[in-house]
Tab-separated table of C-alpha atoms in Angstrom:
chain	number	residue	atom	x	y	z
A	1	MET	CA	22.422	12.695	-52.519
A	2	ASN	CA	20.824	16.162	-52.491
A	3	ASN	CA	17.375	14.616	-52.231
A	4	LEU	CA	18.488	12.565	-49.244
A	5	THR	CA	19.950	15.667	-47.583
A	6	GLN	CA	16.761	17.639	-48.141
A	7	MET	CA	14.679	14.780	-46.793
A	8	MET	CA	16.791	14.537	-43.610
A	9	SER	CA	16.736	18.312	-43.056
A	10	HIS	CA	12.958	18.363	-43.543
A	11	ARG	CA	12.541	15.533	-41.009
A	12	VAL	CA	14.792	17.288	-38.459
A	13	LYS	CA	12.828	20.508	-38.927
A	14	ARG	CA	9.565	18.618	-38.442
A	15	MET	CA	10.892	16.982	-35.250
A	16	ARG	CA	11.904	20.382	-33.868
A	17	GLU	CA	8.432	21.764	-34.578
A	18	ASP	CA	6.857	18.774	-32.811
A	19	GLU	CA	9.128	19.342	-29.824
A	20	LYS	CA	8.109	23.000	-29.694
A	21	GLU	CA	4.435	22.053	-29.810
A	22	GLU	CA	4.942	19.503	-27.040
A	23	ILE	CA	6.801	22.005	-24.860
A	24	LYS	CA	4.068	24.545	-25.494
A	25	ALA	CA	1.401	22.027	-24.512
A	26	TRP	CA	3.190	21.216	-21.267
A	27	SER	CA	3.954	24.855	-20.422
A	28	GLN	CA	0.427	26.141	-21.097
A	29	PRO	CA	-1.006	24.911	-17.737
A	30	LEU	CA	1.857	26.590	-15.881
A	31	GLU	CA	1.269	29.852	-17.734
A	32	ASN	CA	-2.404	29.750	-16.865
A	33	MET	CA	-1.549	29.002	-13.235
A	34	ASP	CA	0.886	31.914	-13.008
A	35	ASN	CA	-1.454	34.275	-14.863
A	36	PRO	CA	-4.922	34.017	-13.265
A	37	SER	CA	-6.328	36.675	-15.604
A	38	SER	CA	-5.555	34.597	-18.663
A	39	LYS	CA	-8.642	33.699	-20.634
A	40	LYS	CA	-7.179	30.550	-22.104
A	41	ARG	CA	-7.514	27.456	-19.960
A	42	SER	CA	-5.811	24.163	-20.680
A	43	PHE	CA	-7.998	22.307	-18.216
A	44	THR	CA	-11.108	20.703	-19.631
A	45	LEU	CA	-13.775	18.664	-17.962
A	46	ASP	CA	-14.222	15.046	-18.777
A	47	PRO	CA	-17.861	14.663	-19.895
A	48	SER	CA	-18.113	11.274	-18.216
A	49	GLY	CA	-17.303	12.868	-14.865
A	50	ASN	CA	-20.476	15.021	-14.906
A	51	TYR	CA	-22.976	12.184	-15.252
A	52	LEU	CA	-23.272	11.860	-11.499
A	53	ASP	CA	-23.897	15.598	-11.094
A	54	TYR	CA	-26.561	15.587	-13.793
A	55	LEU	CA	-28.244	12.568	-12.242
A	56	SER	CA	-28.321	14.281	-8.841
A	57	ASP	CA	-29.800	17.435	-10.361
A	58	ASP	CA	-32.507	15.393	-12.086
A	59	LEU	CA	-33.387	13.671	-8.825
A	60	TYR	CA	-33.640	17.026	-7.004
A	61	VAL	CA	-35.889	18.442	-9.749
A	62	MET	CA	-38.114	15.360	-9.574
A	63	ASP	CA	-38.278	15.786	-5.802
A	64	ILE	CA	-39.409	19.409	-6.182
A	65	ILE	CA	-42.117	18.373	-8.660
A	66	ALA	CA	-43.264	15.617	-6.319
A	67	ASN	CA	-43.492	18.064	-3.393
A	68	PHE	CA	-45.845	20.280	-5.445
A	69	HIS	CA	-48.206	17.284	-5.676
A	70	THR	CA	-47.816	15.862	-2.174
A	71	GLY	CA	-50.715	16.495	0.166
A	72	PHE	CA	-50.451	17.386	3.835
A	73	LEU	CA	-52.549	17.028	6.960
A	74	GLU	CA	-54.202	20.059	8.462
A	75	GLU	CA	-56.058	19.450	11.730
A	76	GLY	CA	-56.209	15.770	10.827
A	77	ILE	CA	-57.730	16.390	7.387
A	78	LEU	CA	-55.786	15.549	4.208
A	79	VAL	CA	-55.417	18.627	1.996
A	80	SER	CA	-55.288	17.761	-1.719
A	81	ASP	CA	-55.902	21.199	-3.255
A	82	HIS	CA	-52.992	21.916	-5.617
A	83	HIS	CA	-53.033	25.676	-4.971
A	84	MET	CA	-52.850	25.236	-1.193
A	85	ILE	CA	-50.131	22.592	-1.541
A	86	ALA	CA	-48.066	24.818	-3.852
A	87	ARG	CA	-48.521	27.902	-1.610
A	88	ARG	CA	-47.519	25.996	1.510
A	89	TYR	CA	-44.463	24.463	-0.177
A	90	LEU	CA	-43.294	27.748	-1.783
A	91	PHE	CA	-43.268	29.606	1.554
A	92	SER	CA	-41.552	26.798	3.459
A	93	SER	CA	-37.836	26.652	4.296
A	94	ARG	CA	-37.629	23.258	2.608
A	95	PHE	CA	-38.342	24.846	-0.786
A	96	ARG	CA	-35.450	27.267	-0.344
A	97	TRP	CA	-33.045	24.401	0.381
A	98	ASP	CA	-34.395	22.356	-2.545
A	99	LEU	CA	-34.038	25.333	-4.864
A	100	LEU	CA	-30.480	25.915	-3.664
A	101	SER	CA	-29.610	22.291	-4.385
A	102	VAL	CA	-30.580	22.563	-8.070
A	103	LEU	CA	-28.736	25.804	-8.808
A	104	PRO	CA	-26.392	25.244	-11.781
A	105	THR	CA	-23.195	25.783	-9.811
A	106	ASP	CA	-21.488	23.187	-12.028
A	107	PHE	CA	-21.169	25.799	-14.759
A	108	PHE	CA	-18.563	27.585	-12.652
A	109	TYR	CA	-16.221	24.706	-13.509
A	110	PHE	CA	-16.381	25.628	-17.168
A	111	LYS	CA	-15.270	29.133	-16.302
A	112	LEU	CA	-12.743	28.447	-13.548
A	113	GLY	CA	-11.590	24.940	-14.434
A	114	ILE	CA	-11.179	21.964	-12.136
A	115	HIS	CA	-7.613	22.768	-11.124
A	116	ASN	CA	-7.332	23.567	-7.428
A	117	PRO	CA	-4.375	25.939	-6.886
A	118	CYS	CA	-4.630	25.853	-3.086
A	119	GLU	CA	-2.210	22.956	-2.689
A	120	THR	CA	0.448	24.715	-4.762
A	121	ARG	CA	0.012	28.348	-3.724
A	122	ILE	CA	-0.565	28.289	0.026
A	123	PRO	CA	2.590	28.298	2.190
A	124	TYR	CA	1.568	25.291	4.326
A	125	ARG	CA	0.819	22.688	1.675
A	126	ASN	CA	1.429	19.618	3.854
A	127	ALA	CA	-0.840	20.919	6.601
A	128	PHE	CA	-3.542	21.594	4.015
A	129	ARG	CA	-3.245	18.055	2.608
A	130	ILE	CA	-3.389	16.559	6.104
A	131	CYS	CA	-6.532	18.561	6.830
A	132	LYS	CA	-8.082	17.292	3.592
A	133	LEU	CA	-7.213	13.716	4.512
A	134	MET	CA	-8.684	14.142	7.999
A	135	ALA	CA	-11.850	15.573	6.470
A	136	TYR	CA	-12.189	12.524	4.201
A	137	ILE	CA	-11.662	10.212	7.178
A	138	PHE	CA	-14.281	12.063	9.227
A	139	VAL	CA	-16.778	11.777	6.379
A	140	VAL	CA	-16.193	8.017	6.104
A	141	ILE	CA	-16.585	7.582	9.880
A	142	HIS	CA	-19.732	9.738	9.783
A	143	TRP	CA	-21.313	7.547	7.106
A	144	ASN	CA	-20.319	4.432	8.990
A	145	SER	CA	-21.835	5.882	12.189
A	146	CYS	CA	-25.131	6.458	10.407
A	147	VAL	CA	-25.162	2.885	9.098
A	148	TYR	CA	-24.303	1.576	12.585
A	149	PHE	CA	-27.155	3.541	14.171
A	150	ALA	CA	-29.611	2.364	11.502
A	151	LEU	CA	-28.475	-1.240	11.967
A	152	SER	CA	-28.874	-0.921	15.745
A	153	SER	CA	-32.394	0.400	15.212
A	154	PHE	CA	-33.159	-2.542	12.905
A	155	ILE	CA	-31.822	-5.135	15.378
A	156	GLY	CA	-33.132	-3.361	18.468
A	157	PHE	CA	-31.488	-0.808	20.727
A	158	GLY	CA	-29.906	-2.410	23.783
A	159	LYS	CA	-30.581	-5.949	22.576
A	160	ASP	CA	-26.937	-6.911	23.178
A	161	ASP	CA	-23.644	-5.230	24.045
A	162	TRP	CA	-22.707	-4.602	20.411
A	163	VAL	CA	-25.658	-2.479	19.306
A	164	HIS	CA	-26.373	1.065	20.436
A	165	PRO	CA	-27.675	1.270	24.032
A	166	ASN	CA	-31.400	1.570	24.535
A	167	THR	CA	-32.647	5.045	23.660
A	168	SER	CA	-35.158	4.850	26.513
A	169	ASP	CA	-32.209	5.364	28.839
A	170	PRO	CA	-32.093	9.081	29.757
A	171	ASP	CA	-28.335	9.162	29.156
A	172	PHE	CA	-28.806	8.060	25.534
A	173	GLY	CA	-32.108	9.741	24.774
A	174	ARG	CA	-30.604	12.912	23.309
A	175	LEU	CA	-29.702	13.026	19.619
A	176	GLY	CA	-26.270	14.514	20.281
A	177	ARG	CA	-25.360	11.720	22.677
A	178	GLN	CA	-26.557	9.089	20.191
A	179	TYR	CA	-24.432	10.574	17.409
A	180	ARG	CA	-21.338	10.870	19.617
A	181	TYR	CA	-21.641	7.252	20.741
A	182	SER	CA	-22.115	6.001	17.160
A	183	PHE	CA	-19.158	8.080	15.971
A	184	TYR	CA	-17.019	6.771	18.847
A	185	PHE	CA	-17.967	3.147	18.168
A	186	SER	CA	-17.216	3.504	14.440
A	187	THR	CA	-13.827	5.018	15.261
A	188	LEU	CA	-13.047	2.022	17.484
A	189	ILE	CA	-13.886	-0.384	14.673
A	190	PHE	CA	-11.697	1.389	12.112
A	191	THR	CA	-8.718	1.957	14.421
A	192	THR	CA	-9.007	-1.219	16.596
A	193	VAL	CA	-7.401	0.679	19.483
A	194	GLU	CA	-9.663	-0.825	22.125
A	195	ASP	CA	-11.581	-4.008	22.775
A	196	ILE	CA	-14.884	-4.022	20.902
A	197	PRO	CA	-17.898	-5.990	22.157
A	198	PRO	CA	-18.162	-9.193	20.123
A	199	PRO	CA	-20.983	-9.275	17.564
A	200	MET	CA	-23.889	-11.620	18.219
A	201	GLN	CA	-26.188	-11.377	15.198
A	202	GLN	CA	-25.411	-12.208	11.569
A	203	GLU	CA	-25.969	-8.583	10.576
A	204	GLU	CA	-23.414	-7.496	13.178
A	205	TRP	CA	-20.847	-9.980	11.868
A	206	LEU	CA	-21.353	-8.733	8.312
A	207	PHE	CA	-20.992	-5.104	9.397
A	208	MET	CA	-17.750	-5.854	11.269
A	209	VAL	CA	-16.259	-7.769	8.329
A	210	VAL	CA	-17.024	-4.951	5.881
A	211	ASP	CA	-15.574	-2.350	8.251
A	212	PHE	CA	-12.400	-4.350	8.799
A	213	PHE	CA	-11.923	-4.669	5.058
A	214	ILE	CA	-12.381	-0.914	4.676
A	215	ALA	CA	-9.944	-0.210	7.516
A	216	VAL	CA	-7.281	-2.565	6.168
A	217	LEU	CA	-7.623	-2.095	2.419
A	218	GLY	CA	-8.961	1.433	2.291
A	219	PHE	CA	-5.995	3.062	4.026
A	220	VAL	CA	-3.186	0.928	2.607
A	221	ASN	CA	-0.689	2.513	0.251
A	222	ARG	CA	-1.771	1.913	-3.338
A	223	SER	CA	1.646	0.664	-4.430
A	224	VAL	CA	1.778	-1.803	-1.534
A	225	LYS	CA	-1.740	-2.984	-2.375
A	226	LYS	CA	-0.756	-3.603	-6.005
A	227	LYS	CA	2.336	-5.569	-4.958
A	228	VAL	CA	0.376	-7.794	-2.580
A	229	ILE	CA	-2.367	-8.459	-5.141
A	230	ALA	CA	0.161	-9.221	-7.880
A	231	TRP	CA	2.094	-11.522	-5.544
A	232	HIS	CA	-1.013	-13.546	-4.660
A	233	GLN	CA	-2.058	-13.698	-8.307
A	234	HIS	CA	1.372	-15.056	-9.206
A	235	LEU	CA	1.047	-17.760	-6.542
A	236	GLN	CA	-2.428	-18.745	-7.724
A	237	ILE	CA	-1.654	-18.750	-11.447
A	238	TYR	CA	1.497	-20.860	-11.149
A	239	LYS	CA	0.145	-22.929	-8.211
A	240	LYS	CA	3.135	-22.327	-5.956
A	241	LEU	CA	3.377	-23.234	-2.294
A	242	THR	CA	4.973	-21.144	0.428
A	243	LYS	CA	4.195	-23.480	3.344
A	244	GLU	CA	5.007	-26.913	2.022
A	245	ASN	CA	6.404	-27.972	5.413
A	246	GLN	CA	2.898	-27.791	6.867
A	247	ILE	CA	1.707	-30.159	4.140
A	248	LEU	CA	4.537	-32.643	4.666
A	249	GLN	CA	4.293	-32.687	8.453
A	250	ASN	CA	1.249	-34.987	8.300
A	251	LEU	CA	3.382	-37.699	6.674
A	252	LEU	CA	5.608	-40.123	8.504
A	253	GLU	CA	9.312	-39.348	8.683
A	254	LYS	CA	10.441	-41.724	5.948
A	255	PRO	CA	7.804	-40.712	3.336
A	256	ARG	CA	8.404	-37.074	4.223
A	257	VAL	CA	12.136	-37.452	3.550
A	258	GLU	CA	11.448	-39.270	0.272
A	259	VAL	CA	9.013	-36.629	-0.997
A	260	ALA	CA	11.191	-33.688	-0.001
A	261	GLY	CA	14.331	-35.428	-1.256
A	262	SER	CA	12.866	-36.148	-4.685
A	263	VAL	CA	12.075	-32.442	-5.096
A	264	HIS	CA	14.987	-30.695	-3.390
A	265	PHE	CA	17.882	-33.168	-3.440
A	266	PRO	CA	19.045	-32.288	-6.999
A	267	ILE	CA	18.919	-28.591	-6.110
A	268	LEU	CA	20.885	-28.956	-2.871
A	269	SER	CA	23.518	-31.184	-4.470
A	270	LYS	CA	24.421	-28.343	-6.879
A	271	VAL	CA	25.778	-26.221	-4.026
A	272	GLN	CA	29.554	-26.467	-4.008
A	273	ILE	CA	30.029	-26.777	-0.247
A	274	PHE	CA	27.468	-29.601	-0.020
A	275	GLN	CA	29.003	-31.715	-2.757
A	276	ASN	CA	30.484	-35.049	-1.598
A	277	CYS	CA	28.676	-34.740	1.759
A	278	GLU	CA	26.948	-37.658	3.424
A	279	LYS	CA	23.594	-38.508	1.934
A	280	SER	CA	21.976	-38.692	5.368
A	281	LEU	CA	23.038	-35.085	6.044
A	282	LEU	CA	21.567	-33.909	2.744
A	283	GLU	CA	18.336	-35.786	3.453
A	284	GLU	CA	18.065	-33.954	6.752
A	285	LEU	CA	18.817	-30.612	5.135
A	286	VAL	CA	16.166	-30.970	2.417
A	287	LEU	CA	13.515	-31.008	5.143
A	288	LYS	CA	14.777	-27.655	6.358
A	289	LEU	CA	14.654	-25.849	2.993
A	290	LYS	CA	11.952	-23.182	2.993
A	291	PRO	CA	10.484	-21.904	-0.310
A	292	GLN	CA	10.242	-18.138	-0.754
A	293	VAL	CA	8.832	-16.041	-3.597
A	294	TYR	CA	10.164	-12.550	-4.371
A	295	SER	CA	8.339	-10.005	-6.508
A	296	PRO	CA	9.931	-7.810	-9.222
A	297	GLY	CA	12.287	-5.188	-7.826
A	298	GLU	CA	12.326	-6.685	-4.332
A	299	TYR	CA	15.676	-7.018	-2.575
A	300	VAL	CA	16.629	-10.478	-1.350
A	301	CYS	CA	19.540	-9.050	0.637
A	302	LYS	CA	21.439	-5.796	0.819
A	303	LYS	CA	25.108	-5.033	1.171
A	304	GLY	CA	26.195	-4.891	4.802
A	305	ASP	CA	23.332	-6.998	6.188
A	306	ILE	CA	24.222	-9.813	8.555
A	307	GLY	CA	23.932	-13.108	6.713
A	308	ARG	CA	21.664	-15.566	8.485
A	309	GLU	CA	20.444	-17.537	5.458
A	310	MET	CA	21.711	-18.952	2.213
A	311	TYR	CA	19.587	-18.994	-0.942
A	312	ILE	CA	19.273	-21.384	-3.868
A	313	ILE	CA	17.513	-20.164	-7.011
A	314	LYS	CA	14.874	-22.584	-8.261
A	315	GLU	CA	13.236	-20.348	-10.884
A	316	GLY	CA	13.626	-16.762	-11.989
A	317	LYS	CA	16.530	-14.349	-12.284
A	318	LEU	CA	18.308	-12.208	-9.711
A	319	ALA	CA	20.612	-9.282	-10.396
A	320	VAL	CA	23.687	-8.215	-8.460
A	321	VAL	CA	23.186	-4.448	-8.452
A	322	ALA	CA	25.087	-1.419	-7.227
A	323	ASP	CA	23.972	0.796	-4.372
A	324	ASP	CA	21.930	2.916	-6.791
A	325	GLY	CA	19.738	-0.105	-7.586
A	326	VAL	CA	20.114	0.387	-11.348
A	327	THR	CA	23.607	-0.706	-12.368
A	328	GLN	CA	23.806	-4.494	-12.783
A	329	PHE	CA	27.080	-6.334	-12.252
A	330	ALA	CA	25.842	-9.876	-12.867
A	331	VAL	CA	22.670	-11.904	-13.335
A	332	LEU	CA	22.023	-15.119	-11.400
A	333	GLY	CA	19.727	-17.744	-12.871
A	334	GLU	CA	18.268	-21.146	-12.118
A	335	GLY	CA	20.583	-23.371	-10.071
A	336	ASN	CA	22.766	-20.534	-8.759
A	337	TYR	CA	23.196	-19.982	-5.040
A	338	PHE	CA	24.634	-17.360	-2.722
A	339	GLY	CA	25.126	-16.710	0.978
A	340	GLU	CA	26.565	-20.154	1.744
A	341	ILE	CA	29.684	-18.703	3.393
A	342	SER	CA	27.790	-16.511	5.842
A	343	ILE	CA	25.975	-19.423	7.511
A	344	LEU	CA	29.143	-21.410	8.316
A	345	ASN	CA	30.930	-18.955	10.661
A	346	ILE	CA	34.273	-19.663	9.013
A	347	ARG	CA	37.325	-18.527	10.937
A	348	GLY	CA	39.276	-15.681	9.319
A	349	ASN	CA	36.406	-14.403	7.174
A	350	THR	CA	37.273	-10.741	6.563
A	351	SER	CA	33.686	-9.849	5.608
A	352	GLY	CA	32.508	-10.809	9.083
A	353	ASN	CA	29.461	-12.817	7.912
A	354	ARG	CA	27.986	-9.726	6.263
A	355	ARG	CA	26.522	-9.503	2.784
A	356	THR	CA	28.988	-8.187	0.244
A	357	ALA	CA	26.497	-7.354	-2.534
A	358	ASN	CA	22.950	-6.210	-3.238
A	359	ILE	CA	20.763	-8.969	-4.690
A	360	GLN	CA	17.553	-7.832	-6.392
A	361	SER	CA	14.843	-9.890	-8.058
A	362	ILE	CA	14.323	-9.010	-11.733
A	363	GLY	CA	10.958	-10.739	-12.107
A	364	TYR	CA	9.147	-13.202	-9.890
A	365	SER	CA	11.793	-15.504	-8.406
A	366	ASP	CA	11.377	-18.781	-6.515
A	367	LEU	CA	14.138	-19.394	-3.997
A	368	PHE	CA	14.923	-21.971	-1.347
A	369	CYS	CA	16.205	-20.636	1.953
A	370	LEU	CA	18.380	-22.488	4.479
A	371	SER	CA	18.916	-20.707	7.787
A	372	LYS	CA	22.046	-20.791	9.906
A	373	GLU	CA	20.170	-22.292	12.867
A	374	ASP	CA	18.817	-25.189	10.801
A	375	LEU	CA	22.284	-25.971	9.437
A	376	ARG	CA	23.806	-25.829	12.905
A	377	ASP	CA	21.164	-28.189	14.292
A	378	ALA	CA	21.777	-30.630	11.454
A	379	LEU	CA	25.588	-30.552	11.849
A	380	THR	CA	25.517	-31.363	15.572
A	381	GLU	CA	25.208	-35.050	14.685
A	382	TYR	CA	27.749	-34.847	11.840
A	383	PRO	CA	31.002	-33.357	13.218
A	384	ASP	CA	33.066	-34.752	10.344
A	385	ALA	CA	30.766	-33.139	7.797
A	386	LYS	CA	31.026	-29.851	9.696
A	387	ALA	CA	34.832	-29.931	9.432
A	388	ILE	CA	34.615	-30.703	5.698
A	389	LEU	CA	32.191	-27.823	5.104
A	390	GLU	CA	34.399	-25.380	6.991
A	391	GLN	CA	37.430	-26.515	5.002
A	392	LYS	CA	35.566	-26.014	1.709
A	393	GLY	CA	34.418	-22.613	2.871
A	394	GLN	CA	37.983	-21.586	3.681
A	395	GLU	CA	39.094	-22.684	0.226
A	396	ILE	CA	36.375	-20.559	-1.375
A	397	LEU	CA	37.310	-17.545	0.752
A	398	PHE	CA	40.970	-18.034	-0.119
A	399	LYS	CA	40.145	-17.936	-3.833
A	400	MET	CA	38.088	-14.782	-3.252
A	401	ASN	CA	40.990	-13.248	-1.287
A	402	LYS	CA	38.738	-12.791	1.747
A	403	LEU	CA	40.499	-15.168	4.154
A	404	ASN	CA	42.868	-13.938	6.850
A	405	GLU	CA	44.965	-17.052	7.454
A	406	LYS	CA	46.788	-15.595	10.455
A	407	LEU	CA	43.521	-14.701	12.128
A	408	ALA	CA	42.112	-18.104	11.212
A	409	ASP	CA	45.089	-19.863	12.836
A	410	GLU	CA	44.772	-17.737	15.966
A	411	LEU	CA	41.063	-18.456	16.203
A	412	ALA	CA	41.725	-22.155	15.620
A	413	ILE	CA	44.241	-22.199	18.481
A	414	LYS	CA	41.790	-20.371	20.731
A	415	GLU	CA	39.037	-22.801	19.807
A	416	GLN	CA	41.323	-25.751	20.568
A	417	GLU	CA	42.206	-24.219	23.922
A	418	LEU	CA	38.543	-23.572	24.575
A	419	GLU	CA	37.683	-27.140	23.616
A	420	MET	CA	40.406	-28.415	25.941
A	421	LYS	CA	39.040	-26.278	28.758
A	422	VAL	CA	35.548	-27.486	28.034
A	423	GLY	CA	36.854	-31.061	27.974
A	424	ARG	CA	38.554	-30.605	31.336
A	425	LEU	CA	35.428	-29.041	32.751
A	426	GLU	CA	33.363	-31.935	31.446
A	427	SER	CA	35.776	-34.489	32.929
A	428	ASN	CA	35.808	-32.624	36.249
A	429	PHE	CA	32.062	-32.420	36.138
A	430	ASP	CA	31.843	-36.153	35.450
A	431	SER	CA	34.170	-36.912	38.367
A	432	LEU	CA	32.127	-34.625	40.600
A	433	GLN	CA	28.984	-36.394	39.494
A	434	THR	CA	30.623	-39.749	40.284
A	435	LYS	CA	31.706	-38.558	43.729
A	436	LEU	CA	28.291	-37.074	44.357
A	437	ALA	CA	26.614	-40.327	43.324
A	438	ARG	CA	28.953	-42.268	45.637
A	439	LEU	CA	28.231	-39.915	48.530
A	440	MET	CA	24.505	-40.156	47.871
A	441	ALA	CA	24.746	-43.954	47.848
A	442	GLU	CA	26.704	-43.937	51.115
A	443	LEU	CA	24.202	-41.516	52.622
A	444	GLU	CA	21.289	-43.689	51.583
A	445	SER	CA	23.072	-46.786	52.914
A	446	SER	CA	23.812	-45.120	56.250
A	447	ALA	CA	20.229	-43.875	56.420
A	448	VAL	CA	18.944	-47.411	55.833
A	449	LYS	CA	21.284	-48.790	58.488
A	450	MET	CA	20.255	-46.059	60.907
A	451	THR	CA	16.594	-46.808	60.285
A	452	GLN	CA	17.147	-50.514	60.897
A	453	ARG	CA	19.086	-49.776	64.103
A	454	ILE	CA	16.326	-47.499	65.392
A	455	ARG	CA	13.692	-50.131	64.663
A	456	GLN	CA	15.780	-52.761	66.500
A	457	LEU	CA	16.155	-50.484	69.524
A	458	GLU	CA	12.429	-49.771	69.531
A	459	TRP	CA	11.736	-53.521	69.437
A	460	GLU	CA	14.139	-54.198	72.346
A	461	ILE	CA	12.579	-51.396	74.390
A	462	SER	CA	9.126	-52.786	73.778
A	463	LEU	CA	10.291	-56.234	74.970
A	464	LEU	CA	11.709	-54.767	78.160
A	465	GLU	CA	8.488	-52.918	78.838
A	466	ASN	CA	6.487	-56.150	78.386
A	467	GLU	CA	8.761	-58.133	80.758
A	468	ALA	CA	8.700	-55.509	83.522
A	469	PRO	CA	5.090	-56.155	84.815
A	470	GLY	CA	5.703	-59.957	85.096
A	471	ASP	CA	8.806	-59.504	87.262
A	472	THR	CA	6.889	-57.188	89.616
A	473	GLU	CA	4.108	-59.770	90.214
A	474	ALA	CA	6.661	-62.556	90.953
A	475	ASP	CA	8.398	-60.427	93.570
A	476	GLY	CA	5.058	-59.744	95.270
A	477	LYS	CA	4.253	-63.434	95.711
């Protein structure tokens, strides 16, 4: 027993020492940050991060050596004397810039560390970060402008509307104007704020495609990018379809119903409100089911949202969570459904067709969605089925204690009165249509009779005019 006690006390003591060491390790950077004069630095350079710097320094040194052995023209004569080449290069401004580029400024990192305290010590941190971001964007646009100008030179200035205008034009002959135009054109490509001349050459198409990819993918939030990539990978790995209606629309109606029914009919028949419904109604509804895939942590619906769809779980698991998004009340699995009450517009529903819970996907979940509009269109030809569905919905709400029977009766009476008014209006409209049709028929009949009478009068007048000259000649004789 004593040995066990000593062992436990030794282990607890060891754990406390480890915790102290861990706290010390985490607090050391803060101490160094608060005490700039401290000689101890917790920041170390990653050796792999300096390879690029060392490579650049080697290239600059090789360039300096090459310049000491590169001849030059003097009055049209090539000078190859090493002493003259070295003297000319040493006293040139280019040598000073080359020498400045190979200075070992990287060693300052070993003394100062790579931590940049500006973002934490200056009073306007957000403004500083925005300025840094704008500087990065300007650098990217600058590089893109240089590539655009080089590509225009390769294709030919002014060859089409896409490339840089011809440099022989006095307006575009200056270097500053050429750079400003290239920078402006690159900004248009990245921001797509204005119409861009369409590319004509293959090189132009390739440049536009690369720039669009940079503009879309380069400035997207990293977390959003990861979600989209993971979502597409999930679809490809498990060979799932999100637009199966476009595939089935090429089939005739009967084969389309058979294919969709064989896949979705067992799923739809599990829903309580659709049980014992007509098979023809279910066959029409299976064509309106839309597959949807939700990624981990994504909300299918939130509490208080207006319900416009119902969902049936094909694969995966969904959690009914609290407003904090962590506490789980229940887990829904394959074959479960929710939201069926909100698409029926049941009278007396105290929730008012709003979602009463937060539904969150635990992993990747495959759901079938049925919208309120699709159900309403399908029920227009099945009034009896509509009444049965509403009755089942009222029974479910009554069990959930979310049905106001008094309000439901009042709304039912109002709907009956409204239906009676609509019926009277329809009957009055039908009678008006009948009277209007009768009047139109009488008008057409009278118009026909009037036309015939006018033609008869015209014929009689023409006869009288023909007889008049003969009577005049007889009287003369």
